Amino acid sequence: MRAEIIRIGNSKGLRIPKAVLEQCGMKRAVDLRVEDHSLIVTPYEEVREGWDKCFQLMAKNKDDTLLDISSLSNSWDEDEWQW
């Protein structure tokens, strides 16, 4: 599909048809990267998207207890950290 580069103020932009955006799952934001002289556009994904639902499920299953911090210590904790 051919798309024209348009002027938007001092910037440039691409007008992408709504159907293409929907097909790709793109809503408000996208990730852009350049690879081998090509522009790669992918849907933006929140880093912690869905964590809230997982935490709610953990609480429901009573799987949200704190870890035993003493079992997590290492040599740096023992030698370097000031408790």
Tab-separated table of N, CA and C in Angstrom:
chain	number	residue	atom	x	y	z
A	1	MET	N	0.840	-1.162	0.000
A	1	MET	CA	0.000	0.000	0.000
A	1	MET	C	0.896	1.239	0.000
A	2	ARG	N	0.565	2.169	-0.799
A	2	ARG	CA	1.325	3.413	-0.872
A	2	ARG	C	0.684	4.445	0.044
A	3	ALA	N	1.517	5.182	0.756
A	3	ALA	CA	1.037	6.258	1.620
A	3	ALA	C	1.904	7.480	1.373
A	4	GLU	N	1.276	8.623	1.354
A	4	GLU	CA	1.985	9.876	1.142
A	4	GLU	C	2.470	10.432	2.472
A	5	ILE	N	3.659	11.021	2.456
A	5	ILE	CA	4.176	11.722	3.622
A	5	ILE	C	3.608	13.134	3.566
A	6	ILE	N	2.935	13.539	4.660
A	6	ILE	CA	2.292	14.848	4.693
A	6	ILE	C	2.996	15.751	5.698
A	7	ARG	N	2.799	17.043	5.536
A	7	ARG	CA	3.382	18.022	6.448
A	7	ARG	C	2.413	18.263	7.602
A	8	ILE	N	2.949	18.224	8.830
A	8	ILE	CA	2.169	18.528	10.034
A	8	ILE	C	2.993	19.542	10.825
A	9	GLY	N	2.719	20.818	10.624
A	9	GLY	CA	3.527	21.865	11.250
A	9	GLY	C	4.947	21.783	10.731
A	10	ASN	N	5.922	21.702	11.643
A	10	ASN	CA	7.324	21.562	11.255
A	10	ASN	C	7.722	20.104	11.089
A	11	SER	N	6.784	19.194	11.311
A	11	SER	CA	7.071	17.759	11.235
A	11	SER	C	6.461	17.160	9.984
A	12	LYS	N	6.638	15.885	9.838
A	12	LYS	CA	6.036	15.131	8.742
A	12	LYS	C	5.222	14.000	9.353
A	13	GLY	N	4.274	13.479	8.610
A	13	GLY	CA	3.445	12.396	9.122
A	13	GLY	C	2.960	11.491	8.006
A	14	LEU	N	2.439	10.359	8.409
A	14	LEU	CA	1.822	9.412	7.484
A	14	LEU	C	0.348	9.307	7.831
A	15	ARG	N	-0.492	9.366	6.854
A	15	ARG	CA	-1.918	9.168	7.080
A	15	ARG	C	-2.183	7.679	6.857
A	16	ILE	N	-2.591	7.008	7.941
A	16	ILE	CA	-2.812	5.560	7.892
A	16	ILE	C	-4.312	5.307	7.978
A	17	PRO	N	-4.866	4.543	7.049
A	17	PRO	CA	-6.306	4.272	7.081
A	17	PRO	C	-6.730	3.590	8.383
A	18	LYS	N	-7.920	3.953	8.869
A	18	LYS	CA	-8.457	3.418	10.116
A	18	LYS	C	-8.497	1.897	10.094
A	19	ALA	N	-8.892	1.310	8.985
A	19	ALA	CA	-8.984	-0.153	8.889
A	19	ALA	C	-7.623	-0.812	9.106
A	20	VAL	N	-6.570	-0.191	8.610
A	20	VAL	CA	-5.221	-0.742	8.787
A	20	VAL	C	-4.818	-0.662	10.254
A	21	LEU	N	-5.095	0.467	10.898
A	21	LEU	CA	-4.780	0.616	12.322
A	21	LEU	C	-5.522	-0.418	13.161
A	22	GLU	N	-6.802	-0.621	12.866
A	22	GLU	CA	-7.591	-1.608	13.610
A	22	GLU	C	-7.060	-3.017	13.385
A	23	GLN	N	-6.707	-3.333	12.159
A	23	GLN	CA	-6.192	-4.660	11.835
A	23	GLN	C	-4.884	-4.940	12.574
A	24	CYS	N	-4.082	-3.909	12.783
A	24	CYS	CA	-2.795	-4.063	13.467
A	24	CYS	C	-2.906	-3.901	14.980
A	25	GLY	N	-4.079	-3.545	15.485
A	25	GLY	CA	-4.257	-3.360	16.920
A	25	GLY	C	-3.645	-2.077	17.440
A	26	MET	N	-3.530	-1.082	16.588
A	26	MET	CA	-2.937	0.193	16.993
A	26	MET	C	-4.045	1.143	17.412
A	27	LYS	N	-3.881	1.733	18.628
A	27	LYS	CA	-4.922	2.615	19.150
A	27	LYS	C	-4.415	4.038	19.253
A	28	ARG	N	-3.765	4.401	20.350
A	28	ARG	CA	-3.347	5.792	20.547
A	28	ARG	C	-1.855	6.002	20.358
A	29	ALA	N	-1.063	4.987	20.653
A	29	ALA	CA	0.390	5.156	20.589
A	29	ALA	C	1.016	3.967	19.870
A	30	VAL	N	2.175	4.211	19.273
A	30	VAL	CA	2.907	3.156	18.572
A	30	VAL	C	4.381	3.244	18.940
A	31	ASP	N	5.080	2.151	18.750
A	31	ASP	CA	6.535	2.134	18.870
A	31	ASP	C	7.107	2.258	17.470
A	32	LEU	N	8.118	3.105	17.315
A	32	LEU	CA	8.790	3.284	16.029
A	32	LEU	C	10.237	2.849	16.168
A	33	ARG	N	10.739	2.147	15.158
A	33	ARG	CA	12.167	1.828	15.122
A	33	ARG	C	12.596	1.747	13.659
A	34	VAL	N	13.869	1.971	13.445
A	34	VAL	CA	14.428	1.928	12.096
A	34	VAL	C	15.310	0.697	11.991
A	35	GLU	N	15.064	-0.115	10.970
A	35	GLU	CA	15.877	-1.301	10.697
A	35	GLU	C	16.172	-1.353	9.203
A	36	ASP	N	17.436	-1.395	8.857
A	36	ASP	CA	17.854	-1.518	7.452
A	36	ASP	C	17.130	-0.522	6.546
A	37	HIS	N	17.146	0.749	6.929
A	37	HIS	CA	16.535	1.829	6.145
A	37	HIS	C	15.022	1.685	6.015
A	38	SER	N	14.391	0.951	6.921
A	38	SER	CA	12.934	0.803	6.924
A	38	SER	C	12.379	1.276	8.259
A	39	LEU	N	11.202	1.866	8.229
A	39	LEU	CA	10.518	2.285	9.440
A	39	LEU	C	9.578	1.167	9.870
A	40	ILE	N	9.775	0.656	11.073
A	40	ILE	CA	8.943	-0.414	11.616
A	40	ILE	C	8.008	0.215	12.645
A	41	VAL	N	6.710	0.052	12.454
A	41	VAL	CA	5.696	0.605	13.345
A	41	VAL	C	4.947	-0.559	13.978
A	42	THR	N	4.953	-0.620	15.314
A	42	THR	CA	4.252	-1.693	16.026
A	42	THR	C	3.373	-1.081	17.115
A	43	PRO	N	2.313	-1.797	17.515
A	43	PRO	CA	1.461	-1.270	18.586
A	43	PRO	C	2.268	-1.071	19.862
A	44	TYR	N	2.007	0.016	20.563
A	44	TYR	CA	2.675	0.289	21.833
A	44	TYR	C	2.029	-0.558	22.911
A	45	GLU	N	2.851	-1.220	23.697
A	45	GLU	CA	2.345	-2.038	24.789
A	45	GLU	C	2.898	-1.507	26.101
A	46	GLU	N	2.009	-1.293	27.052
A	46	GLU	CA	2.428	-0.875	28.384
A	46	GLU	C	3.276	-1.977	28.996
A	47	VAL	N	4.357	-1.597	29.651
A	47	VAL	CA	5.284	-2.566	30.225
A	47	VAL	C	4.592	-3.456	31.247
A	48	ARG	N	3.743	-2.880	32.067
A	48	ARG	CA	3.094	-3.644	33.137
A	48	ARG	C	1.609	-3.869	32.860
A	49	GLU	N	1.229	-3.859	31.601
A	49	GLU	CA	-0.170	-4.043	31.250
A	49	GLU	C	-0.657	-5.414	31.719
A	50	GLY	N	-1.776	-5.440	32.407
A	50	GLY	CA	-2.356	-6.687	32.878
A	50	GLY	C	-1.894	-7.114	34.259
A	51	TRP	N	-0.914	-6.411	34.819
A	51	TRP	CA	-0.412	-6.790	36.138
A	51	TRP	C	-1.501	-6.664	37.191
A	52	ASP	N	-2.350	-5.626	37.085
A	52	ASP	CA	-3.385	-5.430	38.095
A	52	ASP	C	-4.312	-6.631	38.177
A	53	LYS	N	-4.684	-7.194	37.039
A	53	LYS	CA	-5.552	-8.375	37.033
A	53	LYS	C	-4.839	-9.582	37.631
A	54	CYS	N	-3.561	-9.704	37.345
A	54	CYS	CA	-2.789	-10.819	37.907
A	54	CYS	C	-2.683	-10.694	39.423
A	55	PHE	N	-2.465	-9.476	39.918
A	55	PHE	CA	-2.379	-9.276	41.364
A	55	PHE	C	-3.720	-9.563	42.035
A	56	GLN	N	-4.811	-9.176	41.390
A	56	GLN	CA	-6.132	-9.467	41.943
A	56	GLN	C	-6.369	-10.970	42.004
A	57	LEU	N	-5.957	-11.694	40.970
A	57	LEU	CA	-6.098	-13.145	40.952
A	57	LEU	C	-5.229	-13.784	42.029
A	58	MET	N	-4.020	-13.262	42.220
A	58	MET	CA	-3.150	-13.781	43.281
A	58	MET	C	-3.802	-13.593	44.646
A	59	ALA	N	-4.389	-12.425	44.885
A	59	ALA	CA	-5.044	-12.163	46.168
A	59	ALA	C	-6.238	-13.090	46.352
A	60	LYS	N	-7.004	-13.289	45.298
A	60	LYS	CA	-8.169	-14.182	45.363
A	60	LYS	C	-7.743	-15.604	45.707
A	61	ASN	N	-6.606	-16.039	45.163
A	61	ASN	CA	-6.098	-17.395	45.404
A	61	ASN	C	-5.212	-17.477	46.646
A	62	LYS	N	-5.137	-16.355	47.396
A	62	LYS	CA	-4.301	-16.274	48.604
A	62	LYS	C	-2.841	-16.626	48.300
A	63	ASP	N	-2.373	-16.163	47.149
A	63	ASP	CA	-0.998	-16.400	46.717
A	63	ASP	C	-0.213	-15.088	46.732
A	64	ASP	N	-0.574	-14.197	47.646
A	64	ASP	CA	0.070	-12.887	47.690
A	64	ASP	C	0.815	-12.656	49.000
A	65	THR	N	1.344	-13.717	49.580
A	65	THR	CA	2.104	-13.579	50.820
A	65	THR	C	3.508	-13.065	50.520
A	66	LEU	N	4.098	-12.383	51.496
A	66	LEU	CA	5.449	-11.858	51.324
A	66	LEU	C	6.464	-12.990	51.324
A	67	LEU	N	7.518	-12.813	50.558
A	67	LEU	CA	8.601	-13.788	50.540
A	67	LEU	C	9.401	-13.681	51.829
A	68	ASP	N	10.019	-14.761	52.219
A	68	ASP	CA	10.909	-14.752	53.382
A	68	ASP	C	12.204	-14.085	52.950
A	69	ILE	N	12.399	-12.850	53.353
A	69	ILE	CA	13.548	-12.054	52.907
A	69	ILE	C	14.872	-12.686	53.309
A	70	SER	N	14.896	-13.442	54.407
A	70	SER	CA	16.157	-14.048	54.845
A	70	SER	C	16.660	-15.089	53.853
A	71	SER	N	15.762	-15.689	53.081
A	71	SER	CA	16.195	-16.690	52.102
A	71	SER	C	16.730	-16.048	50.823
A	72	LEU	N	16.608	-14.736	50.701
A	72	LEU	CA	17.043	-14.043	49.486
A	72	LEU	C	18.391	-13.347	49.630
A	73	SER	N	19.023	-13.446	50.771
A	73	SER	CA	20.276	-12.719	50.971
A	73	SER	C	21.403	-13.326	50.135
A	74	ASN	N	22.385	-12.491	49.849
A	74	ASN	CA	23.548	-12.935	49.082
A	74	ASN	C	24.799	-12.295	49.689
A	75	SER	N	25.946	-12.563	49.100
A	75	SER	CA	27.201	-12.066	49.673
A	75	SER	C	27.260	-10.539	49.683
A	76	TRP	N	26.698	-9.888	48.676
A	76	TRP	CA	26.690	-8.424	48.663
A	76	TRP	C	25.901	-7.899	49.855
A	77	ASP	N	24.748	-8.519	50.128
A	77	ASP	CA	23.949	-8.104	51.282
A	77	ASP	C	24.745	-8.234	52.574
A	78	GLU	N	25.490	-9.302	52.680
A	78	GLU	CA	26.234	-9.561	53.913
A	78	GLU	C	27.467	-8.666	54.045
A	79	ASP	N	28.177	-8.437	52.939
A	79	ASP	CA	29.463	-7.730	52.992
A	79	ASP	C	29.365	-6.223	52.761
A	80	GLU	N	28.485	-5.792	51.890
A	80	GLU	CA	28.474	-4.398	51.448
A	80	GLU	C	27.347	-3.552	52.035
A	81	TRP	N	26.192	-4.126	52.218
A	81	TRP	CA	25.027	-3.346	52.636
A	81	TRP	C	25.097	-3.001	54.116
A	82	GLN	N	24.754	-1.749	54.434
A	82	GLN	CA	24.710	-1.305	55.828
A	82	GLN	C	23.282	-1.452	56.328
A	83	TRP	N	23.053	-2.410	57.195
A	83	TRP	CA	21.708	-2.643	57.737
A	83	TRP	C	21.428	-1.721	58.870
